[in-house]
Amino acid sequence: MGEELVKAKMVIDKDYVISKIDKRIYGSFIEQLGRAVYGGIYEPDHPSADEQGFRQDVLDLVKELQVPIVRYPGGNMVSAYNWEDGIGPKEDRPRRLELAWRVTETNEVGTNEFVDWAKKANAEVMMAVNLGTRGIDAARNLLEYTNHPGGTAWSELRKQHGYQEPHNIKTWCLGNEMDGSWQIGQKTAYEYGRLAAETAKAMRQVDPTIELVSCGSSSAHMPTFPEWEATTLDHTYEYVDYISLHQYYGNPNNDTANFLANSMDMENFIQTVISTCDYIKAKKRSKKTINLSFDEWNVWFHSNDQDKKIEPWSIAPPQLEDVYTFEDALLVGSMLNTLLRHSDRIKIAAMAQLVNVIAPIMTENGGRAWKQTIFYPYYYTSVYGRGVALNPVIDSPEYDSTDFTDVPYLDSSVVYNEEKEEVVIFATNRNLQNTLQVEIDARSFNEYEVKEHVVLHHDDPKATNTLGNEQVKPHNNGESYMDNGKVVGILPKLSWNMIRLTKSGKE
Ligand code: AHR
């Protein structure tokens, strides 16, 4: 069957405001895991390493992404982490069995180094505390070490370690995925809710200016979801600002149409978490609204078999090194659209992760750094998706897949940047066979015209970017045009697109 033209319609309007976008929605995550830190952001022998051992080639790519906040140090790793192991003179730091990933942790990089790295990357730190093997005491001490100005044992120790000024870390995660059977120190919802509430109270006594994230479910597919959210929030509601969401997708059965529809699952997940937060709000007769921190999201499945072969207790082995395909980039684009369409409640998010470990940036030890396929939708959405999210009214033909019904071929989000006089339309065409022609009624932007149309497409959904063979790259020769006051978006079959409109006559 030959290619047909499929048509869709969309209305965008200045007045259809979802929310001002919190830039932290474009955050990411570095766990002390695999080669994320060692061989990723940090490699003292690398030709591009600075005086602290940080790879400049990697820092340049991170800065290109304009990542505003980076979660650290885990992930699963944090649930058995002694933060004290990672401070002070490097030669005195202990090597430990790292239980979550069964590797040896050298502790060469710890809290202070990571804060320095984040500064160099122009990013804030989102710090997680260990609520697996530890609790209130370790958390309040760490906070005193990082945020208290001076005059106490922990804050003076920081000064002794060369940091006169407090780091003032604002955003803190109360543990990680505490519902998961794989977590060291797994808890029931009741146990976690009590511990998180008491830890939050103590941390707020140390520094009342911090923001706290309560652990939500490890995914929407956990048997305890969403009861976990309801029970834990019942305890933590007054003391926290956000609840976390984590979700990864895979395509193990090679069913592209179904894989690309997974953003609908993400959509349901978000809606259920919002409803649960608001149910507890109503139950407590509270005026406070809990927002969402989607602090782990991505595609993750390619490396599962390879990871089973990793030698236990090795140092910085290549773990979770998914090589991403072109179709993965399409789903990542749709996941970003989903976050933006919920930017009224999602204030923080983190693509998991940033370097080497299920990451947009890959490196070779001692060698080059390069961009995976998923780098591109993340890059364009982060750089051009700043401003106000508008609600696109979409009328698109739909399809059914193995797990989903009524999946619109067109998936989109829209951002208006008033200061730059720019409207940016991010759009995925999930149709495997046909070009999608989208008639866009941009009624309140009638002085605007198409400035640029970036397209990410490859004929092979399984095309990848590996060292020296980068097959998937965007071009900006997209065919969108103005017709009779309307924007006509031409979205090639199976493509991710960014159509940028600017006010006529603007450079
Ligand atoms: O990002 C990889 C792992 O995924 C994290 O350590 C954990 O929180 C999640 O299960």
PDB file of N, CA, C and O in Angstrom, residues 9-17 389-394 412-416 422-426 438-446 448 487 499 501:
ATOM      1  N   LYS A   9      -6.299  18.325  12.846  1.00  0.00           N
ATOM      2  CA  LYS A   9      -6.507  19.761  13.089  1.00  0.00           C
ATOM      3  C   LYS A   9      -6.097  20.099  14.514  1.00  0.00           C
ATOM      4  O   LYS A   9      -6.217  19.258  15.423  1.00  0.00           O
ATOM      5  N   MET A  10      -5.696  21.338  14.695  1.00  0.00           N
ATOM      6  CA  MET A  10      -5.309  21.761  16.046  1.00  0.00           C
ATOM      7  C   MET A  10      -5.647  23.247  16.195  1.00  0.00           C
ATOM      8  O   MET A  10      -5.465  24.016  15.240  1.00  0.00           O
ATOM      9  N   VAL A  11      -6.122  23.630  17.367  1.00  0.00           N
ATOM     10  CA  VAL A  11      -6.355  25.056  17.655  1.00  0.00           C
ATOM     11  C   VAL A  11      -5.425  25.441  18.800  1.00  0.00           C
ATOM     12  O   VAL A  11      -5.366  24.734  19.819  1.00  0.00           O
ATOM     13  N   ILE A  12      -4.687  26.541  18.617  1.00  0.00           N
ATOM     14  CA  ILE A  12      -3.905  27.060  19.750  1.00  0.00           C
ATOM     15  C   ILE A  12      -4.275  28.520  19.965  1.00  0.00           C
ATOM     16  O   ILE A  12      -4.548  29.242  19.010  1.00  0.00           O
ATOM     17  N   ASP A  13      -4.301  28.906  21.216  1.00  0.00           N
ATOM     18  CA  ASP A  13      -4.752  30.259  21.542  1.00  0.00           C
ATOM     19  C   ASP A  13      -4.006  30.739  22.790  1.00  0.00           C
ATOM     20  O   ASP A  13      -3.827  29.962  23.741  1.00  0.00           O
ATOM     21  N   LYS A  14      -3.593  31.998  22.748  1.00  0.00           N
ATOM     22  CA  LYS A  14      -2.923  32.651  23.886  1.00  0.00           C
ATOM     23  C   LYS A  14      -3.674  32.461  25.197  1.00  0.00           C
ATOM     24  O   LYS A  14      -3.082  32.425  26.263  1.00  0.00           O
ATOM     25  N   ASP A  15      -5.002  32.417  25.106  1.00  0.00           N
ATOM     26  CA  ASP A  15      -5.820  32.352  26.329  1.00  0.00           C
ATOM     27  C   ASP A  15      -5.973  30.943  26.889  1.00  0.00           C
ATOM     28  O   ASP A  15      -6.468  30.764  27.997  1.00  0.00           O
ATOM     29  N   TYR A  16      -5.597  29.926  26.113  1.00  0.00           N
ATOM     30  CA  TYR A  16      -5.752  28.544  26.601  1.00  0.00           C
ATOM     31  C   TYR A  16      -4.514  28.165  27.422  1.00  0.00           C
ATOM     32  O   TYR A  16      -3.745  27.266  27.066  1.00  0.00           O
ATOM     33  N   VAL A  17      -4.328  28.865  28.533  1.00  0.00           N
ATOM     34  CA  VAL A  17      -3.092  28.681  29.313  1.00  0.00           C
ATOM     35  C   VAL A  17      -3.219  27.489  30.264  1.00  0.00           C
ATOM     36  O   VAL A  17      -4.191  27.384  31.006  1.00  0.00           O
ATOM     37  N   ALA A 389       2.852  27.050  29.035  1.00  0.00           N
ATOM     38  CA  ALA A 389       2.314  25.932  28.250  1.00  0.00           C
ATOM     39  C   ALA A 389       0.876  26.258  27.858  1.00  0.00           C
ATOM     40  O   ALA A 389       0.077  26.674  28.703  1.00  0.00           O
ATOM     41  N   LEU A 390       0.575  26.099  26.573  1.00  0.00           N
ATOM     42  CA  LEU A 390      -0.803  26.308  26.096  1.00  0.00           C
ATOM     43  C   LEU A 390      -1.447  24.946  25.838  1.00  0.00           C
ATOM     44  O   LEU A 390      -0.749  23.988  25.482  1.00  0.00           O
ATOM     45  N   ASN A 391      -2.760  24.921  25.984  1.00  0.00           N
ATOM     46  CA  ASN A 391      -3.489  23.664  25.804  1.00  0.00           C
ATOM     47  C   ASN A 391      -3.899  23.514  24.340  1.00  0.00           C
ATOM     48  O   ASN A 391      -4.797  24.197  23.880  1.00  0.00           O
ATOM     49  N   PRO A 392      -3.249  22.628  23.585  1.00  0.00           N
ATOM     50  CA  PRO A 392      -3.641  22.486  22.183  1.00  0.00           C
ATOM     51  C   PRO A 392      -4.916  21.662  22.063  1.00  0.00           C
ATOM     52  O   PRO A 392      -5.019  20.586  22.646  1.00  0.00           O
ATOM     53  N   VAL A 393      -5.897  22.178  21.348  1.00  0.00           N
ATOM     54  CA  VAL A 393      -7.135  21.408  21.137  1.00  0.00           C
ATOM     55  C   VAL A 393      -6.922  20.597  19.857  1.00  0.00           C
ATOM     56  O   VAL A 393      -6.792  21.164  18.768  1.00  0.00           O
ATOM     57  N   ILE A 394      -6.854  19.283  20.011  1.00  0.00           N
ATOM     58  CA  ILE A 394      -6.419  18.427  18.903  1.00  0.00           C
ATOM     59  C   ILE A 394      -7.559  17.559  18.391  1.00  0.00           C
ATOM     60  O   ILE A 394      -8.292  16.953  19.165  1.00  0.00           O
ATOM     61  N   SER A 412       0.999  16.251  20.809  1.00  0.00           N
ATOM     62  CA  SER A 412       1.602  17.579  20.727  1.00  0.00           C
ATOM     63  C   SER A 412       1.574  18.329  22.060  1.00  0.00           C
ATOM     64  O   SER A 412       0.778  18.019  22.948  1.00  0.00           O
ATOM     65  N   SER A 413       2.480  19.296  22.178  1.00  0.00           N
ATOM     66  CA  SER A 413       2.415  20.279  23.263  1.00  0.00           C
ATOM     67  C   SER A 413       2.841  21.617  22.668  1.00  0.00           C
ATOM     68  O   SER A 413       3.524  21.651  21.641  1.00  0.00           O
ATOM     69  N   VAL A 414       2.393  22.704  23.317  1.00  0.00           N
ATOM     70  CA  VAL A 414       2.652  24.031  22.753  1.00  0.00           C
ATOM     71  C   VAL A 414       3.150  24.963  23.854  1.00  0.00           C
ATOM     72  O   VAL A 414       2.600  24.982  24.958  1.00  0.00           O
ATOM     73  N   VAL A 415       4.199  25.729  23.544  1.00  0.00           N
ATOM     74  CA  VAL A 415       4.761  26.661  24.522  1.00  0.00           C
ATOM     75  C   VAL A 415       4.806  28.066  23.906  1.00  0.00           C
ATOM     76  O   VAL A 415       5.261  28.239  22.780  1.00  0.00           O
ATOM     77  N   TYR A 416       4.315  29.031  24.691  1.00  0.00           N
ATOM     78  CA  TYR A 416       4.340  30.432  24.241  1.00  0.00           C
ATOM     79  C   TYR A 416       5.337  31.185  25.095  1.00  0.00           C
ATOM     80  O   TYR A 416       5.239  31.192  26.317  1.00  0.00           O
ATOM     81  N   GLU A 422       7.434  34.216  20.631  1.00  0.00           N
ATOM     82  CA  GLU A 422       7.671  32.945  19.958  1.00  0.00           C
ATOM     83  C   GLU A 422       6.646  31.912  20.427  1.00  0.00           C
ATOM     84  O   GLU A 422       6.353  31.835  21.613  1.00  0.00           O
ATOM     85  N   VAL A 423       6.111  31.141  19.494  1.00  0.00           N
ATOM     86  CA  VAL A 423       5.223  30.027  19.840  1.00  0.00           C
ATOM     87  C   VAL A 423       5.889  28.762  19.303  1.00  0.00           C
ATOM     88  O   VAL A 423       6.268  28.714  18.130  1.00  0.00           O
ATOM     89  N   VAL A 424       6.037  27.764  20.172  1.00  0.00           N
ATOM     90  CA  VAL A 424       6.751  26.559  19.748  1.00  0.00           C
ATOM     91  C   VAL A 424       5.811  25.362  19.857  1.00  0.00           C
ATOM     92  O   VAL A 424       5.231  25.103  20.920  1.00  0.00           O
ATOM     93  N   ILE A 425       5.670  24.651  18.744  1.00  0.00           N
ATOM     94  CA  ILE A 425       4.792  23.474  18.705  1.00  0.00           C
ATOM     95  C   ILE A 425       5.684  22.231  18.622  1.00  0.00           C
ATOM     96  O   ILE A 425       6.487  22.102  17.692  1.00  0.00           O
ATOM     97  N   PHE A 426       5.576  21.364  19.629  1.00  0.00           N
ATOM     98  CA  PHE A 426       6.297  20.087  19.601  1.00  0.00           C
ATOM     99  C   PHE A 426       5.272  19.042  19.166  1.00  0.00           C
ATOM    100  O   PHE A 426       4.188  18.965  19.765  1.00  0.00           O
ATOM    101  N   VAL A 438      -1.211  18.712   9.428  1.00  0.00           N
ATOM    102  CA  VAL A 438      -1.966  19.291  10.541  1.00  0.00           C
ATOM    103  C   VAL A 438      -2.306  20.742  10.217  1.00  0.00           C
ATOM    104  O   VAL A 438      -1.406  21.560   9.987  1.00  0.00           O
ATOM    105  N   GLU A 439      -3.598  21.022  10.203  1.00  0.00           N
ATOM    106  CA  GLU A 439      -4.026  22.405   9.983  1.00  0.00           C
ATOM    107  C   GLU A 439      -4.108  23.070  11.358  1.00  0.00           C
ATOM    108  O   GLU A 439      -4.915  22.667  12.204  1.00  0.00           O
ATOM    109  N   ILE A 440      -3.253  24.065  11.573  1.00  0.00           N
ATOM    110  CA  ILE A 440      -3.166  24.684  12.905  1.00  0.00           C
ATOM    111  C   ILE A 440      -3.798  26.070  12.877  1.00  0.00           C
ATOM    112  O   ILE A 440      -3.293  26.982  12.207  1.00  0.00           O
ATOM    113  N   ASP A 441      -4.893  26.202  13.596  1.00  0.00           N
ATOM    114  CA  ASP A 441      -5.566  27.486  13.713  1.00  0.00           C
ATOM    115  C   ASP A 441      -4.938  28.212  14.911  1.00  0.00           C
ATOM    116  O   ASP A 441      -5.268  27.925  16.062  1.00  0.00           O
ATOM    117  N   ALA A 442      -3.999  29.109  14.601  1.00  0.00           N
ATOM    118  CA  ALA A 442      -3.301  29.833  15.675  1.00  0.00           C
ATOM    119  C   ALA A 442      -3.922  31.220  15.778  1.00  0.00           C
ATOM    120  O   ALA A 442      -3.260  32.247  15.651  1.00  0.00           O
ATOM    121  N   ARG A 443      -5.224  31.243  16.058  1.00  0.00           N
ATOM    122  CA  ARG A 443      -6.072  32.442  15.922  1.00  0.00           C
ATOM    123  C   ARG A 443      -5.540  33.694  16.623  1.00  0.00           C
ATOM    124  O   ARG A 443      -5.654  34.788  16.086  1.00  0.00           O
ATOM    125  N   SER A 444      -4.943  33.550  17.786  1.00  0.00           N
ATOM    126  CA  SER A 444      -4.508  34.769  18.489  1.00  0.00           C
ATOM    127  C   SER A 444      -3.055  35.125  18.159  1.00  0.00           C
ATOM    128  O   SER A 444      -2.472  36.013  18.757  1.00  0.00           O
ATOM    129  N   PHE A 445      -2.496  34.407  17.223  1.00  0.00           N
ATOM    130  CA  PHE A 445      -1.108  34.699  16.820  1.00  0.00           C
ATOM    131  C   PHE A 445      -1.073  35.048  15.328  1.00  0.00           C
ATOM    132  O   PHE A 445      -0.228  34.576  14.586  1.00  0.00           O
ATOM    133  N   ASN A 446      -2.037  35.898  14.897  1.00  0.00           N
ATOM    134  CA  ASN A 446      -2.129  36.106  13.453  1.00  0.00           C
ATOM    135  C   ASN A 446      -0.980  36.902  12.835  1.00  0.00           C
ATOM    136  O   ASN A 446      -0.821  36.927  11.632  1.00  0.00           O
ATOM    137  N   TYR A 448       2.037  36.048  13.405  1.00  0.00           N
ATOM    138  CA  TYR A 448       3.182  35.128  13.499  1.00  0.00           C
ATOM    139  C   TYR A 448       3.357  34.339  12.207  1.00  0.00           C
ATOM    140  O   TYR A 448       2.408  34.139  11.450  1.00  0.00           O
ATOM    141  N   VAL A 487      -1.439  27.800  10.036  1.00  0.00           N
ATOM    142  CA  VAL A 487      -0.156  27.127   9.873  1.00  0.00           C
ATOM    143  C   VAL A 487      -0.472  25.723   9.371  1.00  0.00           C
ATOM    144  O   VAL A 487      -1.344  25.046   9.922  1.00  0.00           O
ATOM    145  N   ILE A 499       7.952  22.968  15.467  1.00  0.00           N
ATOM    146  CA  ILE A 499       7.612  24.062  14.546  1.00  0.00           C
ATOM    147  C   ILE A 499       7.635  25.349  15.365  1.00  0.00           C
ATOM    148  O   ILE A 499       6.890  25.491  16.341  1.00  0.00           O
ATOM    149  N   LEU A 501       7.177  29.332  15.628  1.00  0.00           N
ATOM    150  CA  LEU A 501       6.564  30.507  15.010  1.00  0.00           C
ATOM    151  C   LEU A 501       7.100  31.756  15.698  1.00  0.00           C
ATOM    152  O   LEU A 501       7.214  31.772  16.927  1.00  0.00           O
TER     153      LEU A 501
END
